[in-house]
Tab-separated table of C-alpha atoms and ligand atoms in Angstrom:
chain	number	residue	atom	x	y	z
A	12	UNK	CA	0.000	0.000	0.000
A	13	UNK	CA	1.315	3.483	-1.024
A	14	UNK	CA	-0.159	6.713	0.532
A	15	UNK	CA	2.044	9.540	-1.210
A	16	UNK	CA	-1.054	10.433	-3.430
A	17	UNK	CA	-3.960	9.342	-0.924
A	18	UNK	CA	-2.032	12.671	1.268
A	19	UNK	CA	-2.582	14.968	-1.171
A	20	UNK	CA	-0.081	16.928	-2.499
A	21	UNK	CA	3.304	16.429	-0.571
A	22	UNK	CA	4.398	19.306	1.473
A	23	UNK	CA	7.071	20.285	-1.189
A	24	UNK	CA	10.399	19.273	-2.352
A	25	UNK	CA	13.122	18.753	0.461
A	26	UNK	CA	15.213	22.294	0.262
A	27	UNK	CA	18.897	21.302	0.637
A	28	UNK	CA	19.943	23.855	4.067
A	29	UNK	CA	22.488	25.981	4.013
A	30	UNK	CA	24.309	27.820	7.174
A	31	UNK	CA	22.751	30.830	8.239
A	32	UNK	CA	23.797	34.713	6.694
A	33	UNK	CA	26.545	35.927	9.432
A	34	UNK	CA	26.831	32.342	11.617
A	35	UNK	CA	30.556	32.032	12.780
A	36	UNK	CA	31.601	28.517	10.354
A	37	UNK	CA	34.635	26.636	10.235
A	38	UNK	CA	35.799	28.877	7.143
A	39	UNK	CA	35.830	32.146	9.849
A	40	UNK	CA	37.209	30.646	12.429
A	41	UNK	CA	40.023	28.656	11.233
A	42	UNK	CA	40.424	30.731	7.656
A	43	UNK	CA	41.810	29.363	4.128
A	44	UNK	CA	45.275	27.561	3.720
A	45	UNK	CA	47.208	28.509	0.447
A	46	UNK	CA	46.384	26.315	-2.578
A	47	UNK	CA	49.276	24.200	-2.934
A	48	UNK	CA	50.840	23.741	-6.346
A	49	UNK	CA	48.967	21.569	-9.113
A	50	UNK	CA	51.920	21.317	-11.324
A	51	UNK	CA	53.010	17.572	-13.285
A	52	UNK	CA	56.275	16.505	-12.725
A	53	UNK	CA	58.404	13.768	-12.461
A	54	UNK	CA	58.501	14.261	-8.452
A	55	UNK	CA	54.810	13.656	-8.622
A	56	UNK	CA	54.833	11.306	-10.869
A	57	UNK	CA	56.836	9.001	-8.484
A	58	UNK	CA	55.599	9.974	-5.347
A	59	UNK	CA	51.857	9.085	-6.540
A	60	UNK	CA	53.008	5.745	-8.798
A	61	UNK	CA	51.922	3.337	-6.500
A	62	UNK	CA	48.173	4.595	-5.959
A	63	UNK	CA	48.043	5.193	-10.120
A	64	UNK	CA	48.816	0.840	-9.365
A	65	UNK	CA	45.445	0.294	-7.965
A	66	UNK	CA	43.699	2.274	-10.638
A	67	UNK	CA	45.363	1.141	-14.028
A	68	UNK	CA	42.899	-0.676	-15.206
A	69	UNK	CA	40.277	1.818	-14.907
A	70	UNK	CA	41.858	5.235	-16.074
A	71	UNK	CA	43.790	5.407	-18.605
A	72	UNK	CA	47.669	7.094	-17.611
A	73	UNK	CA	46.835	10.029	-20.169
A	74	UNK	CA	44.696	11.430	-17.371
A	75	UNK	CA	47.053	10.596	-14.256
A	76	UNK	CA	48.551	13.902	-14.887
A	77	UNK	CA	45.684	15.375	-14.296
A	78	UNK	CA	44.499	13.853	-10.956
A	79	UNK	CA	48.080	12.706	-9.712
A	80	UNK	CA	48.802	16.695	-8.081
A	81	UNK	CA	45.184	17.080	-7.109
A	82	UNK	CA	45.623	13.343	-5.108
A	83	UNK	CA	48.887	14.259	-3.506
A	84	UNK	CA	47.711	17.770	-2.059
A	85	UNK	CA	44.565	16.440	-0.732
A	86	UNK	CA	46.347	13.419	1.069
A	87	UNK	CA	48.819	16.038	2.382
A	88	UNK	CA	45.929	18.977	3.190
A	89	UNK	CA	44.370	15.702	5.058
A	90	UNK	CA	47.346	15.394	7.624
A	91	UNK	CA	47.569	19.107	7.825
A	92	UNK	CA	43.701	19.797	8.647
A	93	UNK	CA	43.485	16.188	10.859
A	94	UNK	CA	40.768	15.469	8.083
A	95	UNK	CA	39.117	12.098	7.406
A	96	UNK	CA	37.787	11.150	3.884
A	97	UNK	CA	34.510	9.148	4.039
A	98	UNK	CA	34.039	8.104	0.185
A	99	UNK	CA	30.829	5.987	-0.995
A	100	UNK	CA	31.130	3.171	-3.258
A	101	UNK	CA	29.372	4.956	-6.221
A	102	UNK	CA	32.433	8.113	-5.675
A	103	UNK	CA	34.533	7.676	-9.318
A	104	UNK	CA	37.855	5.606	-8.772
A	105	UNK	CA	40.344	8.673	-8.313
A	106	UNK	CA	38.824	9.377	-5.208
A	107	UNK	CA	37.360	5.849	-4.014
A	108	UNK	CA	40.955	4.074	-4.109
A	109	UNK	CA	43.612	7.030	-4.078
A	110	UNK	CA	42.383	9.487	-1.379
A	111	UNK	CA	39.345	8.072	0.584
A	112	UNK	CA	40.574	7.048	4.119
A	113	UNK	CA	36.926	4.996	4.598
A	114	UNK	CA	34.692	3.624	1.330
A	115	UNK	CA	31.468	1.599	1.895
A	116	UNK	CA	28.000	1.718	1.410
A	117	UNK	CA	25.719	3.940	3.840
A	118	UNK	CA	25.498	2.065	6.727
A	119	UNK	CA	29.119	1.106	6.929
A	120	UNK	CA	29.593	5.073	6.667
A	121	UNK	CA	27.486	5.419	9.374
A	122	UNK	CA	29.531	3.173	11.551
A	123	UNK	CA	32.737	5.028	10.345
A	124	UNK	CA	31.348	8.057	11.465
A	125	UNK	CA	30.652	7.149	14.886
A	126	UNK	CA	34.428	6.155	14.952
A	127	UNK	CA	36.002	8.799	13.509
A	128	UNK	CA	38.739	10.583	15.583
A	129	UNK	CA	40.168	13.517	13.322
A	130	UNK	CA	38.929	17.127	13.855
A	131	UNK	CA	37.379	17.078	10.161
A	132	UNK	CA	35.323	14.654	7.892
A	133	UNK	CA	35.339	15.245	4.358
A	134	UNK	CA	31.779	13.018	3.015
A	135	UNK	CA	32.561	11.828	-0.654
A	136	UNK	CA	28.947	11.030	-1.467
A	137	UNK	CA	25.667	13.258	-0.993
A	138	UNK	CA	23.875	15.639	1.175
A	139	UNK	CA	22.275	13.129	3.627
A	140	UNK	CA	25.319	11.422	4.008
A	141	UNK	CA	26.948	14.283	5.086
A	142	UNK	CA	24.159	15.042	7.398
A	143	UNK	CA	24.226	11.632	9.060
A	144	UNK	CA	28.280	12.027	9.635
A	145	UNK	CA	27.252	15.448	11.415
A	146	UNK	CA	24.386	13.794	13.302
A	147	UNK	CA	26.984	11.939	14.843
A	148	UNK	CA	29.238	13.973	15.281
A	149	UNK	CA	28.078	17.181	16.437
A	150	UNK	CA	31.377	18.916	17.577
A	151	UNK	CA	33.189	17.864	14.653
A	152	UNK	CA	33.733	19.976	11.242
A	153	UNK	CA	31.628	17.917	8.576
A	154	UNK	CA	32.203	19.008	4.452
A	155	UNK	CA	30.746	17.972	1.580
A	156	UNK	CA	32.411	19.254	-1.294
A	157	UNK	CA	29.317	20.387	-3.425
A	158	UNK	CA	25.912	21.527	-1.575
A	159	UNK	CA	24.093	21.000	-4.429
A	160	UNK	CA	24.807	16.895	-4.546
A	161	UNK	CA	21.415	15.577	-3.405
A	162	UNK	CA	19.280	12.690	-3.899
A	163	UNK	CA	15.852	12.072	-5.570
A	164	UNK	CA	15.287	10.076	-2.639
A	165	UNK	CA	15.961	12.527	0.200
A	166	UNK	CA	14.166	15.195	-1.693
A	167	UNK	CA	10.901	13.484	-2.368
A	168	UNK	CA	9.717	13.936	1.565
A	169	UNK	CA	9.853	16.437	3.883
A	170	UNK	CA	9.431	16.515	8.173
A	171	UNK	CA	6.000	17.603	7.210
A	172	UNK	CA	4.801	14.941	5.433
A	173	UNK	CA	5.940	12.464	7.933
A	174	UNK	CA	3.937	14.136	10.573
A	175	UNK	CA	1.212	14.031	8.474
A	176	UNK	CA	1.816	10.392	7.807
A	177	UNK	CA	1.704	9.983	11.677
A	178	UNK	CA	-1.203	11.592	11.594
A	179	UNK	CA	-3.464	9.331	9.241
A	180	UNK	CA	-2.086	6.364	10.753
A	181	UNK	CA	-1.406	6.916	14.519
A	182	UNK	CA	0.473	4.240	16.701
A	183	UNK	CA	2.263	3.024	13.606
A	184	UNK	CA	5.942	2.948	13.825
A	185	UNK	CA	7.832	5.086	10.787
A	186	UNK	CA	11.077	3.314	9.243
A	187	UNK	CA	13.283	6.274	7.307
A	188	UNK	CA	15.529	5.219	5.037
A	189	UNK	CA	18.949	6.903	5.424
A	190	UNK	CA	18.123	8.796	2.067
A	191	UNK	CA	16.732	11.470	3.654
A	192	UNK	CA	16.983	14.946	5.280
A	193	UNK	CA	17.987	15.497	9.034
A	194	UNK	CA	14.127	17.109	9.401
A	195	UNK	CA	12.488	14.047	8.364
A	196	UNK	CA	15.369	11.419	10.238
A	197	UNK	CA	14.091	13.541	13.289
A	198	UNK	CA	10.424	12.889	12.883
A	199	UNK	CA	11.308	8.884	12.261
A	200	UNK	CA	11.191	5.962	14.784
A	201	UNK	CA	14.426	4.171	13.407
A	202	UNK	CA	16.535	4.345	10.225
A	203	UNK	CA	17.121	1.937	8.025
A	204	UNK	CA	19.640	0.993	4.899
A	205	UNK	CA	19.882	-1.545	2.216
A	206	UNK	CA	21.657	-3.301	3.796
A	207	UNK	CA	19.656	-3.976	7.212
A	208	UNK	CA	15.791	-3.052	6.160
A	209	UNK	CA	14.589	-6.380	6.468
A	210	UNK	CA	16.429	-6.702	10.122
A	211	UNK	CA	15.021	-2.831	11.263
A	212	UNK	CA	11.351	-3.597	10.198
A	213	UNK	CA	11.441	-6.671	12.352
A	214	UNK	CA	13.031	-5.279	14.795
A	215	UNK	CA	10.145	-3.454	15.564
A	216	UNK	CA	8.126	-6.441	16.859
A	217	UNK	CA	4.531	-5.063	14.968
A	218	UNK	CA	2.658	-6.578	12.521
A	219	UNK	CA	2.225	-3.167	10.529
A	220	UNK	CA	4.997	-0.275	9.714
A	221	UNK	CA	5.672	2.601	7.730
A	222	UNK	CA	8.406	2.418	5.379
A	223	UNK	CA	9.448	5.438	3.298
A	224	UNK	CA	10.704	6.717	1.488
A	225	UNK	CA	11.817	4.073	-1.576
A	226	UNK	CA	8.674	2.367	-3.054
A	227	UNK	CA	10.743	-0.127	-4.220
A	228	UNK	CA	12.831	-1.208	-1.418
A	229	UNK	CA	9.579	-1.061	0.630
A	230	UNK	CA	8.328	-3.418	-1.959
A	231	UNK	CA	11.048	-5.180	-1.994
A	232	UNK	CA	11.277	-5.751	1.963
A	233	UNK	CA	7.405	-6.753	2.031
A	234	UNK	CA	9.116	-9.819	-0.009
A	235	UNK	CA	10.921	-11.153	2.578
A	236	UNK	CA	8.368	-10.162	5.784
A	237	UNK	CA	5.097	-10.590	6.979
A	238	UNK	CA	4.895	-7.585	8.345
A	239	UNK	CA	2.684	-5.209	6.666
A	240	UNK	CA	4.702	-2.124	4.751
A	241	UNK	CA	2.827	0.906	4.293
A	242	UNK	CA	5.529	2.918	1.712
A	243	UNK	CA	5.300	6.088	0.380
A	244	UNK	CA	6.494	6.812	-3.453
A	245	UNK	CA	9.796	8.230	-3.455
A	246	UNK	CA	12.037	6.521	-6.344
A	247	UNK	CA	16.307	6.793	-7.118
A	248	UNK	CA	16.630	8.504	-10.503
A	249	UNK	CA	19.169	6.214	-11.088
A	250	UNK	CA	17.636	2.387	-10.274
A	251	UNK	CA	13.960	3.026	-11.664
A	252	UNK	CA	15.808	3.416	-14.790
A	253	UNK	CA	17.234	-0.030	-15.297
A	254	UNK	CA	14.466	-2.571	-17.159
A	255	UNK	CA	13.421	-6.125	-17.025
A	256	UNK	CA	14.275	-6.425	-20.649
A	257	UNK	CA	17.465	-4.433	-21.220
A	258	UNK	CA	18.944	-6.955	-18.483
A	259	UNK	CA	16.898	-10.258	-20.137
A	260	UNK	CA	18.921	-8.618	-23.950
A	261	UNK	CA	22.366	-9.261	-21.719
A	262	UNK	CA	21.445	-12.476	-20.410
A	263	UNK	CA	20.152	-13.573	-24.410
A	264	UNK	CA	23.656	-13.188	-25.354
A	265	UNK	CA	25.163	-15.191	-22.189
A	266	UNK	CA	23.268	-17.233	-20.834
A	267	UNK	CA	25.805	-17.969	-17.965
A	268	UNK	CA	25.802	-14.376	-17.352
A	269	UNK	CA	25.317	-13.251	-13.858
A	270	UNK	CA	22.507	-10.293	-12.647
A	271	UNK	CA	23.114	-8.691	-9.674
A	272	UNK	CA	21.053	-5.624	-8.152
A	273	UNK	CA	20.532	-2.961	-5.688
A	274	UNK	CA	16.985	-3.482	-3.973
A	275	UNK	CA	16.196	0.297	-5.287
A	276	UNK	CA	15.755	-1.327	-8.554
A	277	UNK	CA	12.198	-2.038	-9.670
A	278	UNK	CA	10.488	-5.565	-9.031
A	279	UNK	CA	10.617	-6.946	-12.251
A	280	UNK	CA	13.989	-5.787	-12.338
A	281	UNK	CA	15.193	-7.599	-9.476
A	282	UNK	CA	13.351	-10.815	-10.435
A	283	UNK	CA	15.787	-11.069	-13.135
A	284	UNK	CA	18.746	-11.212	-10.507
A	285	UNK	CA	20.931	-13.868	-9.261
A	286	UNK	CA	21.488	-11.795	-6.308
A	287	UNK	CA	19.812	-8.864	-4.737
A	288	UNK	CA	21.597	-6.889	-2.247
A	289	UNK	CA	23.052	-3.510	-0.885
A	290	UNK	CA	26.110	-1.895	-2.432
A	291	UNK	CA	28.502	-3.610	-0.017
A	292	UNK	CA	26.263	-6.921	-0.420
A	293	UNK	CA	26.652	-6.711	-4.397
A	294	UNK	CA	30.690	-6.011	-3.476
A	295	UNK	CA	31.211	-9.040	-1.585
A	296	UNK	CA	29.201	-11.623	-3.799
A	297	UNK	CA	31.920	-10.617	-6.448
A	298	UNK	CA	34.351	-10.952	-4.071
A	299	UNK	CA	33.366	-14.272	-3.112
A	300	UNK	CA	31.738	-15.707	-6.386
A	301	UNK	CA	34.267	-14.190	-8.559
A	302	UNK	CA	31.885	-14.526	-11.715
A	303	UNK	CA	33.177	-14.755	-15.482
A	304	UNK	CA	31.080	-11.770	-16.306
A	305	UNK	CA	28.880	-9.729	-14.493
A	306	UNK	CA	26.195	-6.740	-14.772
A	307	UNK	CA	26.008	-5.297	-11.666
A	308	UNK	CA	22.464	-3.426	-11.551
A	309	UNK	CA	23.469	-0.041	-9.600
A	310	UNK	CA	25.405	3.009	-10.152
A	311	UNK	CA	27.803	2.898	-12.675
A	312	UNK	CA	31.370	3.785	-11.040
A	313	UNK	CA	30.964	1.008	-8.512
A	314	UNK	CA	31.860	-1.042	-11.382
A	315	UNK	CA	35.145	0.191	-11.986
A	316	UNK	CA	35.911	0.603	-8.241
A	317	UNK	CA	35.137	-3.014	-7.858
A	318	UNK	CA	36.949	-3.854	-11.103
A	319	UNK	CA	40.079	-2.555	-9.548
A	320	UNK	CA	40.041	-5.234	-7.359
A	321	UNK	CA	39.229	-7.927	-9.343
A	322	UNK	CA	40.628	-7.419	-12.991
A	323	UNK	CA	39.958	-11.398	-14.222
A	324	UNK	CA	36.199	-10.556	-13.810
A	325	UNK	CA	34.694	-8.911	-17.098
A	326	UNK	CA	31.813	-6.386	-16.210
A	327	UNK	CA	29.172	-5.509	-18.349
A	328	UNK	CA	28.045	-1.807	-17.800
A	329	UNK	CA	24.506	-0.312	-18.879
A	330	UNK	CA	25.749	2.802	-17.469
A	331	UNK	CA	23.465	4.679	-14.967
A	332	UNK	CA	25.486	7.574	-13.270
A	333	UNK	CA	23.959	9.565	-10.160
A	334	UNK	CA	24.140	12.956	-11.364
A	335	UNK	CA	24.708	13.846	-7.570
A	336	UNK	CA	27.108	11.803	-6.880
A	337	UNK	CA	29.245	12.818	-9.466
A	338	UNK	CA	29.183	16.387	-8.423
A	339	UNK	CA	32.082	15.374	-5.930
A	340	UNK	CA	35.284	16.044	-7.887
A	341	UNK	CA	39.232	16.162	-6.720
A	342	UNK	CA	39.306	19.529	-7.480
A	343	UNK	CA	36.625	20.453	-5.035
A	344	UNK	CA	37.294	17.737	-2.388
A	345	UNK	CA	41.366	20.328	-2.680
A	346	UNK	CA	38.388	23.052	-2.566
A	347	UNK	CA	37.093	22.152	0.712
A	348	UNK	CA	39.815	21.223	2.472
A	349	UNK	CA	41.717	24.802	1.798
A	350	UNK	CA	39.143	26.883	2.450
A	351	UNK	CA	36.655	24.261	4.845
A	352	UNK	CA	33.768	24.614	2.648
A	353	UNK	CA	30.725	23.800	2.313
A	354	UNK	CA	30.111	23.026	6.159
A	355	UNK	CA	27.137	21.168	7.281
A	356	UNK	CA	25.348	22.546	9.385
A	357	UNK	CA	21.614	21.415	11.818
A	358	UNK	CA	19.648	22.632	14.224
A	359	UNK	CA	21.024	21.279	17.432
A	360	UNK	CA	16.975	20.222	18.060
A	361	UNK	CA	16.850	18.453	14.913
A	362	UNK	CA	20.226	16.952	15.027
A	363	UNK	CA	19.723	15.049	18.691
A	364	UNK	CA	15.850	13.912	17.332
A	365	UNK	CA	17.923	12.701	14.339
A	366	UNK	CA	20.481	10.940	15.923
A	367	UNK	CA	18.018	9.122	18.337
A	368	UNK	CA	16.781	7.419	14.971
A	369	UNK	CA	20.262	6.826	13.216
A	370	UNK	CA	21.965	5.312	16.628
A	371	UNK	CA	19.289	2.986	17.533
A	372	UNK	CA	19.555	1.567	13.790
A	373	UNK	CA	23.494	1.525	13.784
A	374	UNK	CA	23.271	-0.063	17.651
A	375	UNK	CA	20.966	-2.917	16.318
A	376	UNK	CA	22.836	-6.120	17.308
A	377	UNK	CA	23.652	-7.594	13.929
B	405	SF4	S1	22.084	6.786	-6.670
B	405	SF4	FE1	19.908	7.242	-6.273
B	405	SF4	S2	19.681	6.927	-4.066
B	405	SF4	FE2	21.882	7.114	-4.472
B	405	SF4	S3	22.306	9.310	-4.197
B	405	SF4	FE3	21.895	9.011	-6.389
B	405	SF4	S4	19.699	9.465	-6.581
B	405	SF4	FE4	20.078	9.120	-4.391
């Protein structure tokens, strides 16, 4: 059962938040460094050979020189600022394998957060992810490198509508996604990921729950449960475009080709899967299975971060890039770390609601 439309029209498009005109940030009180030198030389070329090593077979060496200066001044600004790099698995190779301290999916960035001990994390990834570091971190300096990288997810809902969802259906537990805004994690029961849905709905110990805001990982849970998913009808830009058929054409031409997808994916879409399973889920079957060929149903630079690793396995790619996620870039990851933009920042009410939900989800005993 979805009740987006049966609410009426939703309270409006999740604004992205920006710190207040005038309030004291990170970039007043600790200033700009200089930007260090972005010249190609031999010097660099040696002293960044063994991370172009893990990348060869993903970027071609004409455009090392390019990101070779950019990696070596962010890995020194890092040491400089006492910065941390948390980097999701869809982030594009350069910054996944060469300057990302932490990689994962979003609940294993979650759990980094809560660990981290440097003054300053960097988020690789989008706006809520950045959020949920700073949830959890409240004293610490959190950056993303571009504001503008949202989600479709996180901006299909607002706090509003979940109190209005509260509303129609009072004494039901609400289970938040991560993809979403610090307002609405604050107006949740519990969060949830890909890769522990299934374990936070039953957690719960109801027979009914609602479960926003991905209609098709809410569909995709009510597979495995009995308990009863009300979802709302938020969608990824980037999974609702991958089709039943387009993956049936790859399998046509090998039959002992193997299908694996993210749970955002739509249902027929996932019926045509060998495996169905969270970034990090999708990572280790490959690492395990080590498959002839693969498609791997999700974001398309996870492919070549995971083809890094394992160069004997052949993957097919119907390329599906997250616009958002590819607004993080070296140059502005140098960007943020010399002048300590773009800070996140929350309303210390909203942050501790928030951080209720995200902590009881990341304390779950697994
Ligand atoms: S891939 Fe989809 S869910 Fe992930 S950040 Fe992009 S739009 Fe959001």
């Amino acid at each position: 059962m979805s009740i987006r439309q049966s609410l009426g029209p939703s309270t409006g498009a999740a604004p992205i938040p920006r710190p207040a005109a005038g309030s004291l940030t990170a970039a007043n009180r600790f200033g700009g460094l200089p930007m260090p030198s972005l010249e190609w030389n031999a010097q660099i070329a040696h002293e960044t050979a063994h991370l172009y090593e893990r990348i060869k077979t993903v970027v071609p060496a004409i455009e090392w020189p390019f990101f070779a200066p950019y990696v070596k001044a962010i890995n020194a600004l890092k040491k400089e600022r006492n910065a941390v790099i948390l980097a999701h698995n869809y982030q594009t190779p350069e910054i996944y394998n060469c300057v990302a301290d932490f990689v994962g999916d979003s609940l294993q960035l979650a759990r980094e957060a809560m660990k981290v001990d440097a003054d300053i994390i960097v988020q690789c990834g989008v706006h809520f992810m950045a959020e949920t570091s700073k949830i959890l971190n409240p004293h610490k300096i959190v950056l993303i490198p571009d504001r503008k990288a949202g989600c479709s997810l996180a901006s299909s809902i607002t706090g509003n509508d979940v109190r209005l969802l509260r509303a129609k259906f009072p004494g039901v537990p609400v289970v938040a996604y991560v993809n979403t805004s610090a307002d609405v994690k604050a107006e949740v029961d519990i969060c949830c990921t890909s890769s522990n849905a299934l374990e936070v709905v039953e957690s719960l110990g109801v027979d009914t729950v609602i479960f926003l805001p991905d209609l098709y990982l809410a569909k995709y849970v009510a597979t495995q449960t009995k308990v009863r998913i009300i979802s709302w009808e938020g969608a990824c830009e980037v999974h609702e475009r991958f089709t039943a058929e387009e993956l049936r054409h790859y399998r046509d031409g090998d039959p002992a080709l193997q299908i694996i997808a993210h749970p955002e994916c739509p249902p027929d879409v996932i019926a045509e899967a060998d495996y169905t399973g969270s970034t990090a889920g999708m990572i280790d079957w490959v690492r395990k299975n080590r498959p002839r060929r693969v498609v791997m149903v999700t974001e398309c630079s996870m492919a070549d971060n995971v083809q890094a690793e394992v160069p004997e396995v052949e993957f097919v790619r119907p390329c599906n890039l997250c616009p958002h996620m590819k607004r993080i870039t070296l140059p502005k990851i140098l960007h943020s770390l010399v002048y300590l933009e773009e800070e996140i920042v929350i309303d210390p009410t909203i942050a501790e609601k928030a951080r209720h939900s995200v902590e009881r989800m990341v304390n779950l005993k697994r």
